[in-house]
mmCIF file of C-alpha atoms in Angstrom:
data_model
loop_
_atom_site.group_PDB
_atom_site.id
_atom_site.type_symbol
_atom_site.label_atom_id
_atom_site.label_comp_id
_atom_site.label_asym_id
_atom_site.label_seq_id
_atom_site.Cartn_x
_atom_site.Cartn_y
_atom_site.Cartn_z
ATOM 1 C CA MET A 269 27.385 -0.590 12.911
ATOM 2 C CA LYS A 270 26.726 2.851 14.344
ATOM 3 C CA PHE A 271 23.106 3.738 15.062
ATOM 4 C CA SER A 272 23.026 6.654 12.598
ATOM 5 C CA LYS A 273 24.311 4.483 9.717
ATOM 6 C CA ARG A 274 21.970 1.651 10.665
ATOM 7 C CA LEU A 275 19.007 4.044 10.758
ATOM 8 C CA GLY A 276 19.985 5.632 7.439
ATOM 9 C CA LEU A 277 20.273 2.243 5.749
ATOM 10 C CA MET A 278 16.929 1.171 7.199
ATOM 11 C CA ILE A 279 15.191 4.328 5.962
ATOM 12 C CA VAL A 280 16.548 3.931 2.413
ATOM 13 C CA VAL A 281 15.665 0.215 2.185
ATOM 14 C CA PHE A 282 12.221 0.825 3.724
ATOM 15 C CA ALA A 283 11.382 3.739 1.417
ATOM 16 C CA LEU A 284 12.453 1.819 -1.693
ATOM 17 C CA CYS A 285 10.688 -1.416 -0.797
ATOM 18 C CA VAL A 286 7.411 0.058 0.437
ATOM 19 C CA GLY A 287 7.427 2.740 -2.255
ATOM 20 C CA VAL A 288 7.838 0.298 -5.142
ATOM 21 C CA ASP A 289 5.298 -2.101 -3.640
ATOM 22 C CA GLN A 290 2.626 0.536 -3.103
ATOM 23 C CA ILE A 291 3.211 2.082 -6.544
ATOM 24 C CA THR A 292 2.889 -1.292 -8.282
ATOM 25 C CA LYS A 293 -0.263 -2.091 -6.301
ATOM 26 C CA THR A 294 -1.782 1.259 -7.324
ATOM 27 C CA ILE A 295 -0.944 0.541 -10.962
ATOM 28 C CA ALA A 296 -2.412 -2.963 -10.645
ATOM 29 C CA LYS A 297 -5.639 -1.627 -9.102
ATOM 30 C CA THR A 298 -6.084 0.929 -11.877
ATOM 31 C CA THR A 299 -5.077 -1.196 -14.876
ATOM 32 C CA LEU A 300 -6.018 -4.786 -14.010
ATOM 33 C CA SER A 301 -9.367 -6.423 -13.482
ATOM 34 C CA MET A 302 -10.470 -9.229 -11.187
ATOM 35 C CA ASP A 303 -12.350 -10.659 -14.183
ATOM 36 C CA SER A 304 -9.476 -11.085 -16.624
ATOM 37 C CA VAL A 305 -5.877 -12.262 -16.788
ATOM 38 C CA ARG A 306 -3.061 -10.743 -18.823
ATOM 39 C CA GLU A 307 -0.485 -13.280 -19.946
ATOM 40 C CA TYR A 308 3.110 -12.696 -21.020
ATOM 41 C CA LEU A 309 5.931 -14.974 -22.210
ATOM 42 C CA GLY A 310 3.552 -17.718 -23.277
ATOM 43 C CA GLY A 311 1.606 -17.597 -20.027
ATOM 44 C CA SER A 312 4.702 -17.883 -17.807
ATOM 45 C CA ILE A 313 3.879 -14.509 -16.281
ATOM 46 C CA LYS A 314 0.282 -13.661 -15.486
ATOM 47 C CA LEU A 315 -1.101 -10.425 -14.123
ATOM 48 C CA LEU A 316 -4.456 -10.659 -12.385
ATOM 49 C CA LEU A 317 -5.921 -8.528 -9.636
ATOM 50 C CA THR A 318 -6.863 -10.384 -6.463
ATOM 51 C CA HIS A 319 -7.812 -9.439 -2.920
ATOM 52 C CA ASN A 320 -6.046 -11.816 -0.549
ATOM 53 C CA THR A 321 -7.695 -11.995 2.876
ATOM 54 C CA GLY A 322 -5.204 -14.640 4.007
ATOM 55 C CA THR A 323 -1.452 -14.729 4.378
ATOM 56 C CA PHE A 324 1.041 -16.681 2.263
ATOM 57 C CA LEU A 325 -0.905 -18.594 -0.411
ATOM 58 C CA GLY A 326 -4.158 -17.378 1.170
ATOM 59 C CA LEU A 327 -3.639 -19.323 4.390
ATOM 60 C CA GLY A 328 -6.148 -18.228 7.019
ATOM 61 C CA GLY A 329 -8.316 -16.385 4.512
ATOM 62 C CA THR A 330 -11.428 -18.309 5.545
ATOM 63 C CA LEU A 331 -11.023 -17.728 9.282
ATOM 64 C CA PRO A 332 -13.745 -15.663 10.991
ATOM 65 C CA ALA A 333 -13.161 -11.922 10.497
ATOM 66 C CA ASN A 334 -12.381 -11.156 14.161
ATOM 67 C CA LEU A 335 -9.816 -13.973 14.360
ATOM 68 C CA ARG A 336 -8.247 -12.885 11.046
ATOM 69 C CA TYR A 337 -8.023 -9.328 12.408
ATOM 70 C CA GLY A 338 -6.367 -10.512 15.606
ATOM 71 C CA LEU A 339 -3.844 -12.705 13.823
ATOM 72 C CA MET A 340 -3.130 -10.720 10.682
ATOM 73 C CA ILE A 341 -3.259 -7.169 11.961
ATOM 74 C CA VAL A 342 -2.586 -7.258 15.701
ATOM 75 C CA GLY A 343 -0.330 -10.346 15.716
ATOM 76 C CA ILE A 344 1.662 -9.457 12.618
ATOM 77 C CA GLY A 345 1.807 -5.816 13.740
ATOM 78 C CA ALA A 346 3.304 -6.861 17.096
ATOM 79 C CA PHE A 347 5.834 -9.112 15.354
ATOM 80 C CA LEU A 348 6.825 -6.306 12.979
ATOM 81 C CA LEU A 349 7.235 -3.852 15.855
ATOM 82 C CA ALA A 350 9.539 -6.326 17.634
ATOM 83 C CA LEU A 351 11.483 -6.854 14.390
ATOM 84 C CA LEU A 352 11.849 -3.096 13.920
ATOM 85 C CA LEU A 353 13.142 -2.611 17.463
ATOM 86 C CA TYR A 354 15.548 -5.533 17.144
ATOM 87 C CA THR A 355 16.908 -4.170 13.856
ATOM 88 C CA LEU A 356 17.222 -0.628 15.198
ATOM 89 C CA PHE A 357 19.068 -1.554 18.375
ATOM 90 C CA ASN A 358 21.142 -4.599 17.364
ATOM 91 C CA LYS A 359 24.639 -3.115 17.522
ATOM 92 C CA ARG A 360 26.293 -6.313 16.274
ATOM 93 C CA ALA A 361 24.355 -6.506 12.976
ATOM 94 C CA ASP A 362 26.342 -5.785 9.831
ATOM 95 C CA ALA A 363 24.927 -3.876 6.838
ATOM 96 C CA ILE A 364 23.721 -7.016 5.025
ATOM 97 C CA THR A 365 21.864 -8.234 8.109
ATOM 98 C CA VAL A 366 20.299 -4.807 8.686
ATOM 99 C CA ALA A 367 19.224 -4.585 5.031
ATOM 100 C CA SER A 368 17.816 -8.141 5.149
ATOM 101 C CA LEU A 369 15.861 -7.554 8.355
ATOM 102 C CA THR A 370 14.585 -4.249 6.989
ATOM 103 C CA MET A 371 13.391 -5.989 3.806
ATOM 104 C CA VAL A 372 11.422 -8.506 5.866
ATOM 105 C CA PHE A 373 10.003 -5.638 7.929
ATOM 106 C CA SER A 374 9.201 -3.541 4.837
ATOM 107 C CA GLY A 375 7.383 -6.335 3.024
ATOM 108 C CA GLY A 376 5.367 -7.079 6.135
ATOM 109 C CA ILE A 377 4.519 -3.427 6.798
ATOM 110 C CA SER A 378 3.450 -2.767 3.222
ATOM 111 C CA ASN A 379 1.055 -5.728 3.278
ATOM 112 C CA LEU A 380 -0.131 -4.746 6.769
ATOM 113 C CA LEU A 381 -0.841 -1.260 5.445
ATOM 114 C CA ASP A 382 -3.027 -2.831 2.726
ATOM 115 C CA ARG A 383 -4.974 -4.813 5.331
ATOM 116 C CA ILE A 384 -5.634 -1.679 7.370
ATOM 117 C CA VAL A 385 -6.521 0.566 4.397
ATOM 118 C CA TYR A 386 -8.602 -1.994 2.473
ATOM 119 C CA GLY A 387 -10.495 -3.576 5.331
ATOM 120 C CA GLY A 388 -8.563 -6.801 5.757
ATOM 121 C CA TYR A 389 -7.182 -7.774 2.360
ATOM 122 C CA VAL A 390 -3.873 -7.398 0.522
ATOM 123 C CA VAL A 391 -3.661 -6.463 -3.159
ATOM 124 C CA ASP A 392 -1.932 -9.273 -5.083
ATOM 125 C CA PHE A 393 -1.473 -9.317 -8.852
ATOM 126 C CA MET A 394 1.401 -11.502 -10.129
ATOM 127 C CA ASN A 395 1.661 -15.208 -10.875
ATOM 128 C CA VAL A 396 4.699 -16.963 -12.365
ATOM 129 C CA SER A 397 4.886 -20.458 -13.806
ATOM 130 C CA ALA A 398 7.398 -22.782 -15.409
ATOM 131 C CA GLY A 399 5.749 -25.846 -16.904
ATOM 132 C CA SER A 400 3.523 -27.459 -14.288
ATOM 133 C CA LEU A 401 5.146 -25.464 -11.454
ATOM 134 C CA HIS A 402 3.537 -22.176 -10.537
ATOM 135 C CA THR A 403 3.392 -19.709 -7.715
ATOM 136 C CA GLY A 404 0.361 -18.392 -5.947
ATOM 137 C CA VAL A 405 -0.664 -14.824 -6.722
ATOM 138 C CA PHE A 406 1.716 -12.395 -5.008
ATOM 139 C CA ASN A 407 2.957 -8.792 -4.949
ATOM 140 C CA VAL A 408 6.250 -6.908 -4.675
ATOM 141 C CA ALA A 409 6.072 -6.860 -0.848
ATOM 142 C CA ASP A 410 5.978 -10.655 -0.874
ATOM 143 C CA MET A 411 9.080 -10.748 -3.089
ATOM 144 C CA VAL A 412 10.903 -8.248 -0.857
ATOM 145 C CA LEU A 413 10.046 -10.261 2.244
ATOM 146 C CA LEU A 414 11.185 -13.514 0.604
ATOM 147 C CA VAL A 415 14.461 -12.050 -0.669
ATOM 148 C CA GLY A 416 15.148 -10.568 2.784
ATOM 149 C CA ALA A 417 14.508 -13.944 4.418
ATOM 150 C CA ILE A 418 16.776 -15.737 1.911
ATOM 151 C CA MET A 419 19.512 -13.161 2.549
ATOM 152 C CA LEU A 420 19.196 -13.749 6.309
ATOM 153 C CA PHE A 421 19.471 -17.489 5.766
ATOM 154 C CA MET A 422 22.569 -17.021 3.601
ATOM 155 C CA VAL A 423 24.192 -14.703 6.179
ATOM 156 C CA GLY A 424 23.461 -17.227 8.925
ATOM 157 C CA PHE A 425 24.745 -20.118 6.817
ATOM 158 C CA LYS A 426 27.949 -18.226 5.980
ATOM 159 C CA SER A 427 28.476 -17.348 9.662
ATOM 160 C CA LYS A 428 28.067 -20.982 10.722
ATOM 161 C CA GLN A 429 30.552 -22.104 8.071
ATOM 162 C CA GLN A 430 33.066 -19.484 9.224
ATOM 163 C CA ILE A 431 32.699 -20.658 12.811
ATOM 164 C CA ALA A 432 33.110 -24.322 11.797
ATOM 165 C CA HIS A 433 36.214 -23.593 9.705
ATOM 166 C CA GLY A 434 37.573 -20.704 11.771
#
């Protein structure tokens, strides 16, 4: 894929993903409370404002502040920079791979932006359940990151099958 097309695709995916995430977080901060929960579809979907100082499912949220800063801002920032450079300059990546990598990058950057702006926490506000199964509280950036990672897995799985049967 030519650099100009790759860059264009990355800009569109990034703007959509980060834009929607930040807009929904702004709406959540202005309309939801940390003291109450809004339930929909019989409680299957819950909206509740939380400040997540950890990562996925709050992991690392109780670490000392300086260690959390090092891991969750500096460490994740360095990883995201490497991911951005890899995506920008990987000439062999097809459009699906570029979009997938950009989704992972976008979800990570949007949450990193929260950590920087809000002093170390990410705005989360959604919880989904089905019977006794339920998610942790998450946001749109988390969904974007997860979908991007699943797409990468599927692309890799398809490539391995093509090699095995090719």
